[in-house]
Amino acid sequence: MEMSGVVSFSRKYAGCFLLVMVALVYGVFSYLVPFQLDDIWYADLYKGFNDGSGRFSFGEFCETGLYHWLHQNGRLGNLLCPLFVAVFPKWLTAFFVGLCSALLYCVSVKLYAGPRRVGITELLLFLLAFAVLLPWHDNIMVADFALNYLLSALFNVLFILLFSGMQAGRRVAGKFFLLCLSLLWQGGCTRVFRCQCCVG
């Protein structure tokens, strides 16, 4: 009787356990990966506008964002990157990356499964695919790349998940807000395709 209770408990909370595990593993991984590549450039860019200081200044942050928007691109991940690499402590950046990874895993499973319950075997197989298919070759745990690609993937999957019910007229305001947010996070031609999906 006790053993069946343990099995029932583990089945009931397996999804929660896996979500916490994903957040912890990717958060720790992000924490251990030093700032590098674009991270250093964004930190230096912000400090250049802020007299060499890494302390937060709203005016200098806006100046940095405006400069980047005018001379590079307007992706929200890049505009927010100076906060994560120059202002916030490293553990906060790692926490954010871990949280986004767990949310991406959760939303991806929901998109895959729909309304049905997913068994532990499927969750584990999905976790394996999730771990293997992330773009590791593109330095996904570098803070700037994580801000751009993990969050873009999260917003893309959320958009697909919510768009599937748009014709029924449910939660249109929330979907429109998500569309706007995901368009800000994306670069290139993907914005055009997403707008085209919305208008038919």
Short mmCIF file of C-alpha atoms in Angstrom, two decimals:
data_model
loop_
_atom_site.label_atom_id
_atom_site.label_comp_id
_atom_site.label_asym_id
_atom_site.label_seq_id
_atom_site.Cartn_x
_atom_site.Cartn_y
_atom_site.Cartn_z
CA MET A 1 0.00 0.00 0.00
CA GLU A 2 2.81 2.39 0.90
CA MET A 3 4.65 1.59 -2.33
CA SER A 4 1.59 2.37 -4.46
CA GLY A 5 1.29 5.70 -2.66
CA VAL A 6 4.90 6.54 -3.51
CA VAL A 7 4.34 5.60 -7.16
CA SER A 8 1.17 7.68 -7.27
CA PHE A 9 2.97 10.65 -5.71
CA SER A 10 5.91 10.38 -8.11
CA ARG A 11 3.59 10.20 -11.12
CA LYS A 12 1.61 13.19 -9.90
CA TYR A 13 4.63 15.43 -9.32
CA ALA A 14 7.03 14.12 -11.99
CA GLY A 15 6.35 17.12 -14.23
CA CYS A 16 7.04 19.60 -11.43
CA PHE A 17 10.24 17.78 -10.51
CA LEU A 18 11.45 17.85 -14.13
CA LEU A 19 10.67 21.56 -14.43
CA VAL A 20 12.67 22.32 -11.29
CA MET A 21 15.49 20.11 -12.57
CA VAL A 22 15.57 21.90 -15.95
CA ALA A 23 15.64 25.30 -14.23
CA LEU A 24 18.44 24.22 -11.87
CA VAL A 25 20.62 22.51 -14.49
CA TYR A 26 20.40 25.30 -17.06
CA GLY A 27 20.63 27.98 -14.38
CA VAL A 28 23.81 26.46 -12.93
CA PHE A 29 25.20 25.92 -16.42
CA SER A 30 24.56 29.59 -17.24
CA TYR A 31 26.19 30.66 -13.98
CA LEU A 32 29.32 28.63 -14.71
CA VAL A 33 29.71 29.96 -18.27
CA PRO A 34 31.68 33.23 -18.00
CA PHE A 35 30.61 36.35 -19.80
CA GLN A 36 32.23 36.25 -23.24
CA LEU A 37 31.85 37.22 -26.89
CA ASP A 38 28.93 39.67 -27.26
CA ASP A 39 28.48 39.91 -23.48
CA ILE A 40 31.77 41.77 -23.11
CA TRP A 41 30.90 44.12 -25.96
CA TYR A 42 27.49 44.97 -24.43
CA ALA A 43 29.00 45.51 -20.97
CA ASP A 44 31.66 47.83 -22.43
CA LEU A 45 29.06 49.66 -24.52
CA TYR A 46 26.91 50.37 -21.46
CA LYS A 47 29.89 51.37 -19.31
CA GLY A 48 31.08 53.69 -22.08
CA PHE A 49 27.84 55.66 -21.73
CA ASN A 50 27.98 55.43 -17.93
CA ASP A 51 31.50 56.81 -17.25
CA GLY A 52 32.95 53.31 -16.87
CA SER A 53 30.52 52.35 -14.10
CA GLY A 54 28.43 49.18 -13.96
CA ARG A 55 25.84 50.79 -11.68
CA PHE A 56 22.35 51.23 -13.06
CA SER A 57 21.45 54.58 -14.56
CA PHE A 58 18.15 54.82 -16.42
CA GLY A 59 19.37 57.70 -18.63
CA GLU A 60 22.54 55.88 -19.68
CA PHE A 61 20.64 52.64 -20.20
CA CYS A 62 18.25 54.46 -22.56
CA GLU A 63 21.21 56.10 -24.35
CA THR A 64 22.85 52.70 -24.81
CA GLY A 65 19.62 51.23 -26.16
CA LEU A 66 19.08 54.12 -28.55
CA TYR A 67 22.64 53.87 -29.85
CA HIS A 68 22.27 50.13 -30.36
CA TRP A 69 18.87 50.52 -32.02
CA LEU A 70 20.24 53.13 -34.44
CA HIS A 71 23.51 51.37 -35.31
CA GLN A 72 22.89 47.63 -34.81
CA ASN A 73 19.33 46.30 -34.42
CA GLY A 74 16.23 46.73 -32.31
CA ARG A 75 15.91 43.23 -30.85
CA LEU A 76 14.71 43.43 -27.27
CA GLY A 77 17.15 40.75 -26.12
CA ASN A 78 20.09 42.85 -27.29
CA LEU A 79 18.66 46.06 -25.83
CA LEU A 80 18.25 44.40 -22.41
CA CYS A 81 21.59 42.58 -22.50
CA PRO A 82 23.62 45.41 -20.85
CA LEU A 83 21.47 45.02 -17.72
CA PHE A 84 22.26 41.31 -17.49
CA VAL A 85 26.00 41.57 -18.16
CA ALA A 86 26.93 44.92 -16.59
CA VAL A 87 24.36 45.73 -13.90
CA PHE A 88 22.69 42.60 -12.49
CA PRO A 89 24.68 40.06 -10.45
CA LYS A 90 25.61 36.89 -12.35
CA TRP A 91 23.28 34.73 -10.23
CA LEU A 92 20.27 36.79 -11.36
CA THR A 93 21.18 36.29 -15.01
CA ALA A 94 21.58 32.55 -14.34
CA PHE A 95 18.21 32.44 -12.54
CA PHE A 96 16.55 34.15 -15.51
CA VAL A 97 18.12 31.72 -18.00
CA GLY A 98 17.07 28.74 -15.85
CA LEU A 99 13.52 30.05 -15.54
CA CYS A 100 13.24 30.66 -19.30
CA SER A 101 14.59 27.18 -20.02
CA ALA A 102 12.02 25.58 -17.71
CA LEU A 103 9.19 27.64 -19.22
CA LEU A 104 10.30 26.71 -22.74
CA TYR A 105 10.31 23.02 -21.78
CA CYS A 106 6.87 23.32 -20.15
CA VAL A 107 5.25 25.19 -23.04
CA SER A 108 6.83 22.84 -25.60
CA VAL A 109 5.40 19.81 -23.81
CA LYS A 110 2.00 21.50 -23.70
CA LEU A 111 2.15 22.22 -27.43
CA TYR A 112 3.12 18.59 -28.10
CA ALA A 113 0.56 16.97 -25.80
CA GLY A 114 -2.44 19.27 -26.14
CA PRO A 115 -5.17 18.57 -23.57
CA ARG A 116 -4.08 15.00 -22.78
CA ARG A 117 -1.94 14.00 -19.79
CA VAL A 118 1.67 13.12 -20.59
CA GLY A 119 3.33 10.09 -19.01
CA ILE A 120 6.72 10.11 -17.33
CA THR A 121 8.34 8.24 -20.24
CA GLU A 122 7.18 10.90 -22.71
CA LEU A 123 8.36 13.67 -20.39
CA LEU A 124 11.81 12.10 -20.13
CA LEU A 125 12.06 11.54 -23.89
CA PHE A 126 10.97 15.11 -24.47
CA LEU A 127 13.59 16.28 -21.98
CA LEU A 128 16.26 14.33 -23.86
CA ALA A 129 15.19 15.90 -27.17
CA PHE A 130 15.07 19.32 -25.51
CA ALA A 131 18.63 18.91 -24.22
CA VAL A 132 20.02 17.62 -27.51
CA LEU A 133 18.24 20.00 -29.89
CA LEU A 134 19.09 23.31 -28.24
CA PRO A 135 21.60 25.19 -30.41
CA TRP A 136 24.70 24.39 -28.33
CA HIS A 137 26.91 24.99 -31.37
CA ASP A 138 25.78 28.63 -31.20
CA ASN A 139 26.90 29.17 -27.59
CA ILE A 140 23.35 29.15 -26.20
CA MET A 141 24.50 29.69 -22.59
CA VAL A 142 26.34 32.92 -23.40
CA ALA A 143 24.09 35.53 -21.79
CA ASP A 144 23.37 37.58 -24.92
CA PHE A 145 22.63 34.51 -27.01
CA ALA A 146 20.40 33.02 -24.29
CA LEU A 147 18.47 36.29 -24.07
CA ASN A 148 17.96 36.27 -27.82
CA TYR A 149 17.44 32.61 -28.66
CA LEU A 150 15.92 31.01 -25.56
CA LEU A 151 13.40 33.81 -25.16
CA SER A 152 12.70 33.94 -28.90
CA ALA A 153 12.02 30.20 -28.86
CA LEU A 154 9.79 30.58 -25.80
CA PHE A 155 7.76 33.37 -27.42
CA ASN A 156 7.58 31.44 -30.71
CA VAL A 157 6.19 28.31 -29.04
CA LEU A 158 3.79 30.38 -26.91
CA PHE A 159 2.62 32.19 -30.03
CA ILE A 160 2.00 28.91 -31.87
CA LEU A 161 0.22 27.46 -28.84
CA LEU A 162 -2.07 30.46 -28.42
CA PHE A 163 -2.53 31.21 -32.12
CA SER A 164 -4.17 27.84 -32.66
CA GLY A 165 -7.26 29.12 -30.80
CA MET A 166 -7.28 32.66 -32.23
CA GLN A 167 -10.03 31.96 -34.78
CA ALA A 168 -12.36 31.05 -31.92
CA GLY A 169 -11.89 34.59 -30.58
CA ARG A 170 -10.59 33.55 -27.17
CA ARG A 171 -8.07 35.76 -25.35
CA VAL A 172 -7.42 37.92 -28.40
CA ALA A 173 -5.95 40.77 -26.34
CA GLY A 174 -3.44 38.45 -24.67
CA LYS A 175 -2.45 36.97 -28.03
CA PHE A 176 -1.99 40.42 -29.51
CA PHE A 177 0.24 41.43 -26.58
CA LEU A 178 2.28 38.24 -26.99
CA LEU A 179 2.57 38.88 -30.73
CA CYS A 180 3.89 42.40 -30.10
CA LEU A 181 6.37 41.15 -27.50
CA SER A 182 7.61 38.34 -29.72
CA LEU A 183 8.01 40.70 -32.67
CA LEU A 184 10.16 42.99 -30.52
CA TRP A 185 12.30 40.03 -29.52
CA GLN A 186 12.79 38.76 -33.07
CA GLY A 187 14.99 40.04 -35.83
CA GLY A 188 14.95 39.55 -39.55
CA CYS A 189 12.10 38.36 -41.70
CA THR A 190 10.32 36.24 -39.08
CA ARG A 191 8.27 39.29 -38.09
CA VAL A 192 6.70 39.46 -41.55
CA PHE A 193 5.64 35.80 -41.48
CA ARG A 194 4.15 36.10 -38.01
CA CYS A 195 2.08 39.16 -38.99
CA GLN A 196 0.94 37.29 -42.12
CA CYS A 197 -0.26 34.39 -39.92
CA CYS A 198 -2.40 36.79 -37.91
CA VAL A 199 -4.11 38.44 -40.86
CA GLY A 200 -4.68 35.16 -42.69
#
